[in-house]
Short mmCIF file of C-alpha atoms in Angstrom, two decimals:
data_model
loop_
_atom_site.label_atom_id
_atom_site.label_comp_id
_atom_site.label_asym_id
_atom_site.label_seq_id
_atom_site.Cartn_x
_atom_site.Cartn_y
_atom_site.Cartn_z
CA UNK C 304 -24.30 3.17 -10.11
CA UNK C 305 -21.40 4.24 -12.28
CA UNK C 306 -22.96 5.21 -15.57
CA UNK C 307 -19.82 6.84 -16.95
CA UNK C 308 -17.66 3.81 -16.34
CA UNK C 309 -19.96 1.63 -18.43
CA UNK C 310 -18.85 3.51 -21.53
CA UNK C 311 -16.29 1.95 -23.87
CA UNK C 312 -12.73 2.43 -22.50
CA UNK C 313 -11.60 4.29 -25.62
CA UNK C 314 -14.42 6.79 -25.15
CA UNK C 315 -13.55 7.50 -21.50
CA UNK C 316 -9.91 7.85 -22.51
CA UNK C 317 -10.69 10.33 -25.27
CA UNK C 318 -12.85 12.43 -22.99
CA UNK C 319 -10.24 12.43 -20.24
CA UNK C 320 -7.40 13.35 -22.60
CA UNK C 321 -9.41 16.20 -24.10
CA UNK C 322 -10.45 17.75 -20.78
CA UNK C 323 -7.07 17.36 -19.10
CA UNK C 324 -4.81 18.44 -21.97
CA UNK C 325 -6.72 21.68 -22.44
CA UNK C 326 -7.17 22.29 -18.71
CA UNK C 327 -3.58 21.47 -17.85
CA UNK C 328 -1.86 23.68 -20.37
CA UNK C 329 -4.27 26.52 -21.04
CA UNK C 330 -3.60 29.73 -19.12
CA UNK C 331 -7.14 31.08 -19.38
CA UNK C 332 -8.72 31.45 -15.90
CA UNK C 333 -12.29 30.71 -17.10
CA UNK C 334 -11.17 27.41 -18.63
CA UNK C 335 -9.35 26.47 -15.42
CA UNK C 336 -12.35 27.19 -13.19
CA UNK C 337 -14.62 25.18 -15.52
CA UNK C 338 -12.19 22.26 -15.42
CA UNK C 339 -11.96 22.38 -11.62
CA UNK C 340 -15.75 22.60 -11.17
CA UNK C 341 -16.41 19.76 -13.61
CA UNK C 342 -13.77 17.54 -12.02
CA UNK C 343 -14.84 18.28 -8.45
CA UNK C 344 -18.55 17.61 -9.17
CA UNK C 345 -17.76 14.39 -10.99
CA UNK C 346 -15.48 13.29 -8.16
CA UNK C 347 -18.24 14.07 -5.68
CA UNK C 348 -20.67 11.71 -7.43
CA UNK C 349 -18.16 8.86 -7.12
CA UNK C 350 -16.98 9.17 -3.51
CA UNK C 351 -18.50 8.50 -0.10
CA UNK C 352 -19.48 11.40 2.21
CA UNK C 353 -16.49 10.88 4.54
CA UNK C 354 -14.11 10.73 1.58
CA UNK C 355 -15.65 13.95 0.24
CA UNK C 356 -14.89 15.74 3.51
CA UNK C 357 -11.30 14.45 3.55
CA UNK C 358 -10.78 15.43 -0.09
CA UNK C 359 -12.19 18.91 0.45
CA UNK C 360 -9.80 19.58 3.35
CA UNK C 361 -6.82 18.22 1.40
CA UNK C 362 -7.48 20.20 -1.77
CA UNK C 363 -8.21 23.47 0.06
CA UNK C 364 -4.94 23.22 2.00
CA UNK C 365 -2.96 22.30 -1.08
CA UNK C 366 -4.40 25.22 -3.03
CA UNK C 367 -3.67 27.63 -0.15
CA UNK C 368 -0.07 26.40 0.00
CA UNK C 369 0.40 27.07 -3.72
CA UNK C 370 -1.19 30.54 -3.51
CA UNK C 371 0.98 31.56 -0.55
CA UNK C 372 4.30 30.24 -1.87
CA UNK C 373 4.13 31.43 -5.50
CA UNK C 374 4.80 35.16 -4.78
CA UNK C 375 7.88 34.15 -2.77
CA UNK C 376 9.44 32.45 -5.82
CA UNK C 377 8.28 34.65 -8.60
CA UNK C 378 8.94 38.38 -8.56
CA UNK C 379 7.68 39.07 -12.08
CA UNK C 380 4.88 41.55 -12.56
CA UNK C 381 4.61 45.33 -12.40
CA UNK C 382 2.11 45.99 -9.57
CA UNK C 383 4.10 45.86 -6.35
CA UNK C 384 2.03 45.27 -3.22
CA UNK C 385 4.78 45.10 -0.57
CA UNK C 386 8.44 44.23 -0.09
CA UNK C 387 9.83 41.26 1.87
CA UNK C 388 13.62 41.31 2.37
CA UNK C 389 13.89 43.79 -0.48
CA UNK C 390 12.02 41.47 -2.86
CA UNK C 391 8.74 42.72 -4.27
CA UNK C 392 5.51 40.79 -3.76
CA UNK C 393 3.49 41.56 -6.88
CA UNK C 394 -0.25 41.40 -7.53
CA UNK C 395 0.46 39.48 -10.72
CA UNK C 396 2.36 36.70 -8.95
CA UNK C 397 -0.42 36.38 -6.33
CA UNK C 398 -2.99 35.96 -9.12
CA UNK C 399 -0.72 33.57 -10.99
CA UNK C 400 -0.50 31.57 -7.75
CA UNK C 401 -4.31 31.34 -7.67
CA UNK C 402 -4.30 30.17 -11.29
CA UNK C 403 -1.65 27.53 -10.50
CA UNK C 404 -3.60 26.33 -7.46
CA UNK C 405 -6.80 25.89 -9.47
CA UNK C 406 -4.96 24.12 -12.32
CA UNK C 407 -3.07 21.80 -9.97
CA UNK C 408 -6.21 20.86 -8.05
CA UNK C 409 -8.25 20.30 -11.21
CA UNK C 410 -5.62 18.10 -12.86
CA UNK C 411 -5.25 16.03 -9.67
CA UNK C 412 -9.02 15.64 -9.38
CA UNK C 413 -9.35 14.53 -13.01
CA UNK C 414 -6.55 12.01 -12.56
CA UNK C 415 -8.29 10.76 -9.42
CA UNK C 416 -11.58 10.09 -11.20
CA UNK C 417 -9.66 8.72 -14.18
CA UNK C 418 -8.15 6.14 -11.82
CA UNK C 419 -11.65 5.21 -10.59
CA UNK C 420 -13.07 4.89 -14.10
CA UNK C 421 -10.12 3.41 -16.01
CA UNK C 422 -9.50 0.20 -14.12
CA UNK C 423 -6.45 -1.87 -14.99
CA UNK C 424 -8.41 -4.26 -17.25
CA UNK C 425 -9.54 -1.31 -19.35
CA UNK C 426 -5.99 0.01 -19.71
CA UNK C 427 -4.74 -3.41 -20.75
CA UNK C 428 -7.61 -3.76 -23.23
CA UNK C 429 -7.00 -0.30 -24.68
CA UNK C 430 -3.30 -0.80 -25.37
CA UNK C 431 -3.63 -4.51 -26.16
CA UNK C 432 -3.81 -4.02 -29.94
CA UNK C 433 -0.96 -1.54 -30.26
CA UNK C 434 1.32 -3.00 -27.57
CA UNK C 435 0.20 -6.62 -27.19
CA UNK C 436 3.33 -7.92 -25.45
CA UNK C 437 3.61 -5.02 -23.03
CA UNK C 438 -0.07 -5.28 -22.16
CA UNK C 439 0.45 -8.94 -21.40
CA UNK C 440 3.41 -8.11 -19.16
CA UNK C 441 1.39 -5.46 -17.39
CA UNK C 442 -1.60 -7.69 -16.79
CA UNK C 443 0.64 -10.45 -15.46
CA UNK C 444 2.39 -8.00 -13.16
CA UNK C 445 -1.01 -6.84 -11.89
CA UNK C 446 -1.72 -10.41 -10.90
CA UNK C 447 1.68 -10.91 -9.25
CA UNK C 448 1.50 -7.84 -6.99
CA UNK C 449 -1.13 -9.20 -4.54
CA UNK C 450 0.41 -12.66 -4.79
CA UNK C 451 3.84 -11.36 -3.83
CA UNK C 452 2.40 -9.13 -1.11
CA UNK C 453 0.71 -12.13 0.51
CA UNK C 454 3.88 -14.19 0.27
CA UNK C 455 5.90 -11.30 1.73
CA UNK C 456 3.74 -11.33 4.87
CA UNK C 457 4.16 -15.10 5.18
CA UNK C 458 7.95 -14.94 4.81
CA UNK C 459 8.28 -12.10 7.28
CA UNK C 460 6.12 -13.94 9.85
CA UNK C 461 8.17 -17.09 9.41
CA UNK C 462 11.35 -15.09 10.01
CA UNK C 463 9.89 -13.50 13.16
CA UNK C 464 8.78 -16.89 14.45
CA UNK C 465 12.34 -18.16 13.98
CA UNK C 466 13.51 -15.25 16.11
CA UNK C 467 15.29 -13.43 13.26
CA UNK C 468 15.27 -9.63 12.99
CA UNK C 469 12.66 -9.41 15.70
CA UNK C 470 13.65 -6.12 17.37
CA UNK C 471 12.04 -2.82 16.37
CA UNK C 472 15.41 -1.22 15.54
CA UNK C 473 15.73 0.37 12.09
CA UNK C 474 18.75 -1.78 11.22
CA UNK C 475 16.80 -4.92 11.98
CA UNK C 476 13.80 -3.75 9.99
CA UNK C 477 15.97 -3.03 6.97
CA UNK C 478 17.79 -6.36 7.20
CA UNK C 479 14.46 -8.12 7.46
CA UNK C 480 13.15 -6.19 4.45
CA UNK C 481 16.17 -7.10 2.35
CA UNK C 482 16.03 -10.77 3.21
CA UNK C 483 12.28 -10.87 2.48
CA UNK C 484 12.88 -9.36 -0.97
CA UNK C 485 15.68 -11.81 -1.65
CA UNK C 486 13.48 -14.77 -0.70
CA UNK C 487 10.61 -13.39 -2.77
CA UNK C 488 12.75 -13.02 -5.87
CA UNK C 489 13.73 -16.67 -5.76
CA UNK C 490 10.17 -17.81 -5.07
CA UNK C 491 8.45 -15.66 -7.69
CA UNK C 492 10.97 -16.32 -10.44
CA UNK C 493 10.49 -20.07 -10.12
CA UNK C 494 6.75 -19.46 -10.29
CA UNK C 495 7.21 -17.23 -13.31
CA UNK C 496 9.24 -19.71 -15.29
CA UNK C 497 6.54 -22.32 -14.65
CA UNK C 498 3.98 -19.84 -16.01
CA UNK C 499 6.07 -19.20 -19.09
CA UNK C 500 6.46 -22.93 -19.78
CA UNK C 501 2.73 -23.39 -19.37
CA UNK C 502 2.04 -20.51 -21.76
CA UNK C 503 4.32 -22.06 -24.34
CA UNK C 504 2.66 -25.46 -23.92
CA UNK C 505 -0.72 -23.85 -24.59
CA UNK C 506 0.51 -22.18 -27.74
CA UNK C 507 1.23 -18.61 -26.78
CA UNK C 508 2.60 -16.68 -29.76
CA UNK C 509 1.15 -19.00 -32.38
CA UNK C 510 -0.83 -17.55 -35.29
CA UNK C 511 -4.57 -17.05 -34.91
CA UNK C 512 -4.59 -16.40 -31.18
CA UNK C 513 -7.54 -14.28 -30.06
CA UNK C 514 -8.17 -12.25 -26.92
CA UNK C 515 -11.27 -12.20 -24.82
CA UNK C 516 -12.88 -8.85 -24.07
CA UNK C 517 -16.35 -7.86 -22.97
CA UNK C 518 -16.26 -4.21 -24.08
CA UNK C 519 -18.69 -3.28 -26.80
CA UNK C 520 -18.93 -0.07 -28.80
CA UNK C 521 -22.59 0.96 -28.50
CA UNK C 522 -24.71 3.76 -29.93
CA UNK C 523 -24.26 5.77 -26.73
CA UNK C 524 -20.49 5.48 -27.18
CA UNK C 525 -20.77 6.73 -30.74
CA UNK C 526 -22.83 9.77 -29.70
CA UNK C 527 -20.37 10.45 -26.91
CA UNK C 528 -17.33 10.37 -29.19
CA UNK C 529 -19.04 12.60 -31.71
CA UNK C 530 -20.05 15.12 -29.02
CA UNK C 531 -16.61 15.16 -27.40
CA UNK C 532 -14.81 15.70 -30.70
CA UNK C 533 -17.24 18.45 -31.72
CA UNK C 534 -16.75 20.35 -28.45
CA UNK C 535 -13.00 19.80 -28.52
CA UNK C 536 -12.66 21.13 -32.07
CA UNK C 537 -14.50 24.32 -31.11
CA UNK C 538 -12.29 24.86 -28.06
CA UNK C 539 -9.05 24.10 -29.89
CA UNK C 540 -9.97 26.33 -32.82
CA UNK C 541 -10.44 29.18 -30.34
CA UNK C 542 -7.04 28.48 -28.81
CA UNK C 543 -5.33 28.24 -32.20
CA UNK C 544 -6.44 31.69 -33.29
CA UNK C 545 -5.59 33.18 -29.89
CA UNK C 546 -9.17 33.78 -28.76
CA UNK C 547 -8.45 32.29 -25.32
CA UNK C 548 -5.03 33.88 -24.74
CA UNK C 549 -4.48 35.29 -21.30
CA UNK C 550 -1.23 36.62 -19.79
CA UNK C 551 -0.31 37.09 -16.14
CA UNK C 552 3.10 38.73 -16.64
CA UNK C 553 4.23 41.49 -16.90
CA UNK C 554 0.71 42.73 -16.22
CA UNK C 555 -2.63 40.96 -16.23
CA UNK C 556 -4.53 41.16 -19.52
CA UNK C 557 -8.31 41.34 -19.81
CA UNK C 558 -10.23 38.05 -19.77
CA UNK C 559 -11.29 37.42 -23.39
CA UNK C 560 -15.06 37.87 -23.59
CA UNK C 561 -16.10 38.37 -27.23
CA UNK C 562 -18.66 36.07 -28.84
CA UNK C 563 -16.10 33.55 -30.13
CA UNK C 564 -14.43 33.15 -26.73
CA UNK C 565 -17.82 32.80 -25.03
CA UNK C 566 -18.71 29.96 -27.43
CA UNK C 567 -15.38 28.33 -26.60
CA UNK C 568 -16.07 28.60 -22.85
CA UNK C 569 -19.50 27.06 -23.37
CA UNK C 570 -18.01 24.21 -25.43
CA UNK C 571 -15.29 23.44 -22.90
CA UNK C 572 -17.75 23.83 -20.01
CA UNK C 573 -20.07 21.25 -21.62
CA UNK C 574 -17.11 18.94 -22.12
CA UNK C 575 -16.01 19.25 -18.49
CA UNK C 576 -19.51 18.82 -17.06
CA UNK C 577 -20.45 15.94 -19.37
CA UNK C 578 -19.53 13.11 -16.95
CA UNK C 579 -21.25 14.80 -14.03
CA UNK C 580 -24.44 15.35 -16.04
CA UNK C 581 -24.31 11.81 -17.36
CA UNK C 582 -23.84 10.42 -13.86
CA UNK C 583 -26.55 12.53 -12.19
CA UNK C 584 -28.97 11.88 -15.06
CA UNK C 585 -28.54 8.18 -14.44
CA UNK C 586 -29.00 8.70 -10.71
CA UNK C 587 -32.27 10.59 -11.24
CA UNK C 588 -33.53 7.88 -13.56
CA UNK C 589 -32.61 5.24 -10.94
CA UNK C 590 -34.46 7.11 -8.18
CA UNK C 591 -37.47 7.54 -10.47
CA UNK C 592 -37.63 3.84 -11.32
CA UNK C 593 -37.24 2.94 -7.66
CA UNK C 594 -40.10 5.24 -6.68
CA UNK C 595 -42.38 3.43 -9.15
CA UNK C 596 -41.83 0.02 -7.62
CA UNK B 899 3.47 -12.67 -45.44
CA UNK B 900 1.44 -11.87 -42.37
CA UNK B 901 4.63 -11.52 -40.40
CA UNK B 902 6.00 -8.99 -42.89
CA UNK B 903 2.80 -6.99 -42.80
CA UNK B 904 3.12 -6.71 -39.02
CA UNK B 905 6.73 -5.56 -39.36
CA UNK B 906 5.75 -2.89 -41.87
CA UNK B 907 2.98 -1.66 -39.65
CA UNK B 908 5.33 -1.36 -36.70
CA UNK B 909 7.98 0.43 -38.75
CA UNK B 910 5.29 2.82 -39.88
CA UNK B 911 4.13 3.50 -36.33
CA UNK B 912 7.77 4.13 -35.36
CA UNK B 913 8.04 6.71 -38.10
CA UNK B 914 4.83 8.33 -36.95
CA UNK B 915 6.23 8.71 -33.44
CA UNK B 916 9.32 10.41 -34.87
CA UNK B 917 7.23 12.79 -36.96
CA UNK B 918 4.98 13.53 -34.00
CA UNK B 919 7.76 15.23 -32.01
CA UNK B 920 8.07 18.33 -34.22
CA UNK B 921 4.26 18.36 -34.58
CA UNK B 922 3.92 18.44 -30.80
CA UNK B 923 6.39 21.32 -30.45
CA UNK B 924 4.47 23.28 -33.06
CA UNK B 925 1.11 22.52 -31.41
CA UNK B 926 2.53 23.66 -28.05
CA UNK B 927 3.61 26.96 -29.58
CA UNK B 928 0.31 27.53 -31.34
CA UNK B 929 -2.17 26.29 -28.73
CA UNK B 930 -0.65 26.70 -25.31
CA UNK B 931 1.00 30.10 -25.44
CA UNK B 932 2.53 30.66 -22.01
CA UNK B 933 2.60 26.99 -21.02
CA UNK B 934 4.31 25.64 -24.13
CA UNK B 935 7.34 24.30 -22.21
CA UNK B 936 5.23 22.19 -19.86
CA UNK B 937 3.09 20.86 -22.72
CA UNK B 938 6.01 20.14 -25.05
CA UNK B 939 8.08 18.38 -22.39
CA UNK B 940 5.15 16.22 -21.25
CA UNK B 941 4.27 15.25 -24.82
CA UNK B 942 7.85 14.56 -25.90
CA UNK B 943 8.54 12.44 -22.81
CA UNK B 944 5.39 10.41 -23.46
CA UNK B 945 6.45 9.88 -27.07
CA UNK B 946 9.95 8.83 -26.01
CA UNK B 947 8.55 6.15 -23.70
CA UNK B 948 6.22 5.09 -26.48
CA UNK B 949 9.09 4.78 -28.97
CA UNK B 950 10.93 2.51 -26.54
CA UNK B 951 7.79 0.40 -26.13
CA UNK B 952 7.32 0.11 -29.89
CA UNK B 953 10.90 -1.04 -30.40
CA UNK B 954 10.25 -3.71 -27.75
CA UNK B 955 7.07 -4.76 -29.55
CA UNK B 956 8.93 -5.00 -32.86
CA UNK B 957 10.45 -8.28 -31.73
CA UNK B 958 8.65 -11.51 -31.00
CA UNK B 959 9.79 -11.86 -27.40
CA UNK B 960 9.90 -15.26 -25.75
CA UNK B 961 7.24 -15.93 -23.11
CA UNK B 962 9.98 -16.39 -20.51
CA UNK B 963 11.35 -12.91 -21.07
CA UNK B 964 7.88 -11.35 -20.75
CA UNK B 965 7.15 -13.23 -17.55
CA UNK B 966 10.52 -12.28 -16.07
CA UNK B 967 9.86 -8.60 -16.68
CA UNK B 968 6.38 -8.97 -15.20
CA UNK B 969 7.75 -10.58 -12.04
CA UNK B 970 10.50 -8.05 -11.50
CA UNK B 971 8.00 -5.22 -12.06
CA UNK B 972 5.56 -6.76 -9.59
CA UNK B 973 8.39 -7.24 -7.08
CA UNK B 974 9.48 -3.62 -7.17
CA UNK B 975 5.86 -2.47 -6.85
CA UNK B 976 5.06 -4.89 -4.03
CA UNK B 977 8.26 -3.72 -2.35
CA UNK B 978 7.17 -0.11 -2.62
CA UNK B 979 3.86 -1.06 -0.99
CA UNK B 980 5.17 -3.41 1.71
CA UNK B 981 7.95 -1.06 2.82
CA UNK B 982 5.90 2.13 2.54
CA UNK B 983 6.21 2.37 6.34
CA UNK B 984 9.95 3.11 6.26
CA UNK B 985 10.29 6.61 4.75
CA UNK B 986 12.45 6.92 1.60
CA UNK B 987 13.27 3.20 1.71
CA UNK B 988 11.94 2.06 -1.61
CA UNK B 989 13.48 -0.90 -3.38
CA UNK B 990 12.19 0.10 -6.84
CA UNK B 991 15.45 1.56 -8.17
CA UNK B 992 17.51 -1.31 -6.72
CA UNK B 993 15.24 -3.97 -8.27
CA UNK B 994 15.33 -2.16 -11.63
CA UNK B 995 19.14 -1.96 -11.55
CA UNK B 996 19.53 -5.63 -10.59
CA UNK B 997 17.12 -6.69 -13.36
CA UNK B 998 19.12 -4.67 -15.86
CA UNK B 999 22.45 -6.12 -14.74
CA UNK B 1000 21.31 -9.74 -15.07
CA UNK B 1001 18.79 -9.56 -17.93
CA UNK B 1002 20.09 -6.73 -20.09
CA UNK B 1003 19.25 -3.09 -20.77
CA UNK B 1004 15.95 -3.71 -22.50
CA UNK B 1005 14.56 -5.69 -19.56
CA UNK B 1006 15.90 -2.91 -17.32
CA UNK B 1007 14.06 -0.21 -19.23
CA UNK B 1008 10.81 -2.15 -19.34
CA UNK B 1009 10.93 -3.00 -15.63
CA UNK B 1010 11.63 0.62 -14.70
CA UNK B 1011 8.96 2.12 -16.93
CA UNK B 1012 6.29 -0.45 -16.07
CA UNK B 1013 7.05 -0.21 -12.32
CA UNK B 1014 6.22 3.49 -12.53
CA UNK B 1015 2.82 2.92 -14.19
CA UNK B 1016 1.91 -0.03 -12.04
CA UNK B 1017 2.87 1.47 -8.69
CA UNK B 1018 0.97 4.64 -9.55
CA UNK B 1019 -2.19 2.54 -9.75
CA UNK B 1020 -1.71 2.17 -6.00
CA UNK B 1021 -0.15 5.56 -5.16
CA UNK B 1022 -2.04 7.77 -7.60
CA UNK B 1023 -1.55 8.46 -11.30
CA UNK B 1024 -0.78 11.98 -12.30
CA UNK B 1025 0.92 14.18 -14.85
CA UNK B 1026 4.20 12.92 -13.31
CA UNK B 1027 3.64 9.31 -14.49
CA UNK B 1028 5.32 9.66 -17.94
CA UNK B 1029 8.32 11.40 -16.38
CA UNK B 1030 8.73 8.67 -13.76
CA UNK B 1031 8.41 6.07 -16.52
CA UNK B 1032 11.17 7.61 -18.61
CA UNK B 1033 13.48 8.31 -15.66
CA UNK B 1034 13.22 4.86 -14.07
CA UNK B 1035 13.38 3.30 -17.54
CA UNK B 1036 16.60 5.13 -18.39
CA UNK B 1037 18.13 4.22 -15.01
CA UNK B 1038 17.52 0.58 -15.92
CA UNK B 1039 18.71 0.99 -19.51
CA UNK B 1040 22.00 2.60 -18.46
CA UNK B 1041 22.55 -0.02 -15.75
CA UNK B 1042 22.16 -2.68 -18.44
CA UNK B 1043 24.71 -0.87 -20.59
CA UNK B 1044 27.22 -0.85 -17.72
CA UNK B 1045 26.26 -4.36 -16.58
CA UNK B 1046 29.69 -5.96 -16.94
CA UNK B 1047 31.32 -3.34 -14.74
CA UNK B 1048 28.50 -3.10 -12.17
CA UNK B 1049 28.45 -6.86 -11.73
CA UNK B 1050 32.07 -7.07 -10.61
CA UNK B 1051 32.68 -3.85 -8.68
CA UNK B 1052 30.78 -3.12 -5.46
CA UNK B 1053 32.13 0.44 -5.44
CA UNK B 1054 30.81 1.18 -8.92
CA UNK B 1055 27.48 -0.44 -8.10
CA UNK B 1056 27.05 1.72 -4.99
CA UNK B 1057 28.09 4.81 -6.92
CA UNK B 1058 25.56 4.02 -9.66
CA UNK B 1059 22.77 3.48 -7.13
CA UNK B 1060 23.61 6.76 -5.41
CA UNK B 1061 23.79 8.78 -8.63
CA UNK B 1062 20.58 7.15 -9.90
CA UNK B 1063 18.76 8.14 -6.69
CA UNK B 1064 19.98 11.74 -6.86
CA UNK B 1065 19.27 12.13 -10.59
CA UNK B 1066 15.76 10.74 -10.17
CA UNK B 1067 14.91 13.56 -7.75
CA UNK B 1068 16.72 16.24 -9.74
CA UNK B 1069 14.95 15.26 -12.97
CA UNK B 1070 11.52 15.07 -11.35
CA UNK B 1071 12.07 18.55 -9.85
CA UNK B 1072 12.80 19.95 -13.32
CA UNK B 1073 9.38 18.79 -14.41
CA UNK B 1074 7.66 20.25 -11.33
CA UNK B 1075 9.34 23.59 -12.00
CA UNK B 1076 8.35 23.59 -15.67
CA UNK B 1077 4.80 22.77 -14.75
CA UNK B 1078 4.42 25.38 -12.04
CA UNK B 1079 6.12 28.27 -13.80
CA UNK B 1080 5.49 27.57 -17.46
CA UNK B 1081 9.25 28.10 -17.88
CA UNK B 1082 12.42 27.35 -15.97
CA UNK B 1083 12.46 29.43 -12.76
CA UNK B 1084 15.88 28.75 -11.22
CA UNK B 1085 15.00 29.96 -7.72
CA UNK B 1086 11.96 27.68 -7.53
CA UNK B 1087 14.02 24.78 -8.85
CA UNK B 1088 16.73 25.34 -6.22
CA UNK B 1089 14.13 25.64 -3.45
CA UNK B 1090 12.52 22.38 -4.52
CA UNK B 1091 15.90 20.65 -4.68
CA UNK B 1092 17.08 21.99 -1.31
CA UNK B 1093 13.82 21.31 0.52
CA UNK B 1094 13.83 17.73 -0.76
CA UNK B 1095 17.55 17.26 -0.04
CA UNK B 1096 17.28 15.17 3.18
CA UNK B 1097 14.75 12.89 1.52
CA UNK B 1098 16.83 12.67 -1.66
CA UNK B 1099 20.00 11.78 0.25
CA UNK B 1100 18.22 9.17 2.35
CA UNK B 1101 16.69 7.72 -0.82
CA UNK B 1102 20.07 7.57 -2.57
CA UNK B 1103 21.64 5.99 0.52
CA UNK B 1104 18.83 3.42 0.71
CA UNK B 1105 19.60 2.47 -2.89
CA UNK B 1106 23.17 1.67 -1.88
CA UNK B 1107 22.01 -0.40 1.08
CA UNK B 1108 19.53 -2.37 -1.01
CA UNK B 1109 21.99 -2.91 -3.85
CA UNK B 1110 24.86 -4.03 -1.64
CA UNK B 1111 22.71 -6.36 0.42
CA UNK B 1112 20.68 -7.72 -2.51
CA UNK B 1113 23.21 -7.97 -5.31
CA UNK B 1114 25.03 -11.09 -4.17
CA UNK B 1115 22.20 -13.36 -2.97
CA UNK B 1116 19.84 -12.30 -5.75
CA UNK B 1117 22.56 -12.55 -8.38
CA UNK B 1118 23.25 -16.09 -7.27
CA UNK B 1119 19.57 -16.97 -7.49
CA UNK B 1120 19.15 -15.41 -10.92
CA UNK B 1121 22.19 -17.21 -12.27
CA UNK B 1122 20.91 -20.47 -10.82
CA UNK B 1123 17.51 -20.02 -12.47
CA UNK B 1124 19.20 -19.18 -15.76
CA UNK B 1125 21.09 -22.46 -15.62
CA UNK B 1126 18.19 -24.53 -14.29
CA UNK B 1127 15.75 -23.49 -17.01
CA UNK B 1128 18.32 -22.80 -19.71
CA UNK B 1129 17.40 -19.16 -20.32
#
């Protein structure tokens, strides 16, 4: 039930880049909160209940750590609250810490869902046209990682069975690790050269070679791209003319709240909540169909 | 004819990357007032990696070369996963340096940069990915440049591994500082560096261990494969 991940990879990529670039580098608190809420809700639709609990604990602690440590590093700001070791703790740096915490958490959440949505095959597909050789390298490496991991376990077991490096001492563990890597390099390189020969025999690099892909650009994708770009242009235009500017130092400025900035918030909010809405819409439709059976 | 068209297209995309750098700086100034340093550095680093990639794509590389890079990348990533239990003992840098010494600076850069992307599929992608790509890539590229010297001298090889380990941490901390403060806050940078110091030192030392123990046997194997398959 992952409606969002059935979109064309380019569309997911565009949406992700738009939300994260603005959320990551804007200093406006409203934008940051919208980005965090959108990311957290989307993440919640994708993860299991236990994972949700774990994530919540992790992100709350991380945010608290950022809020507490920022005033210790940064003594900018004009409103002094108290002094520690002769250094002022300012209201502005506490608030800036909150802003940093929200931004950090939201960016990490968006990257987390991005990892769920953009699987390796999509990344390889996306960059395949522009960087065909590198995409090929990457997709081969993806294949080799589990292969090598499996072989590593085999080699290490064989070594243990022969009575080599069998103690739990750190020195022994390191020596074992090094010899496993050395064995693996020999083994996988021989494999690799065989692959390369086989590729050559089948005509890799000849003219007229095509790639297989099962991604299709549908009408939904088109609407999605159009919507994303529209919302992004509104938000960016607001940023370009300074409608979303917000400063923490030396003293906190007022949160912009004229009509133009409100429209920008609405546009960015829609952009950030788009995947969540899409996903829950699909879920509701699924439940509805199921109830009719 | 087709070939030439492809070349032109790639030259053009190279030019676009070069023109994009000033455009990015300007956009950072206009759009992200207050966070322009973080934005500009992230965008410029991404473009730098991209420029390297495009120059690699400009050539028609032999299948063997591509497969070799793929294997070395997979090895460093699998190593990072298999030895995740021993803290700070990660063979990525060592594998990148060895690849660079035996297969040249370009293979070194590609292995370093691709190891960063690939391993982050397992350990979590983030805004740090482009910085890791560039840093590991450059470590490989420089090792390839110094290959003749690193191949013969164990002292130089250890020194390079140590310096590479330290610089990796120092460079990544610069990015963290820029991102957190929107500018360069020296006291935060120093705190980050000092608090990570034990880990950084252990990491640098582990590079030396890996390099010294791996260089000879692996070097022998690589040379043998080069002869066997006529690479």
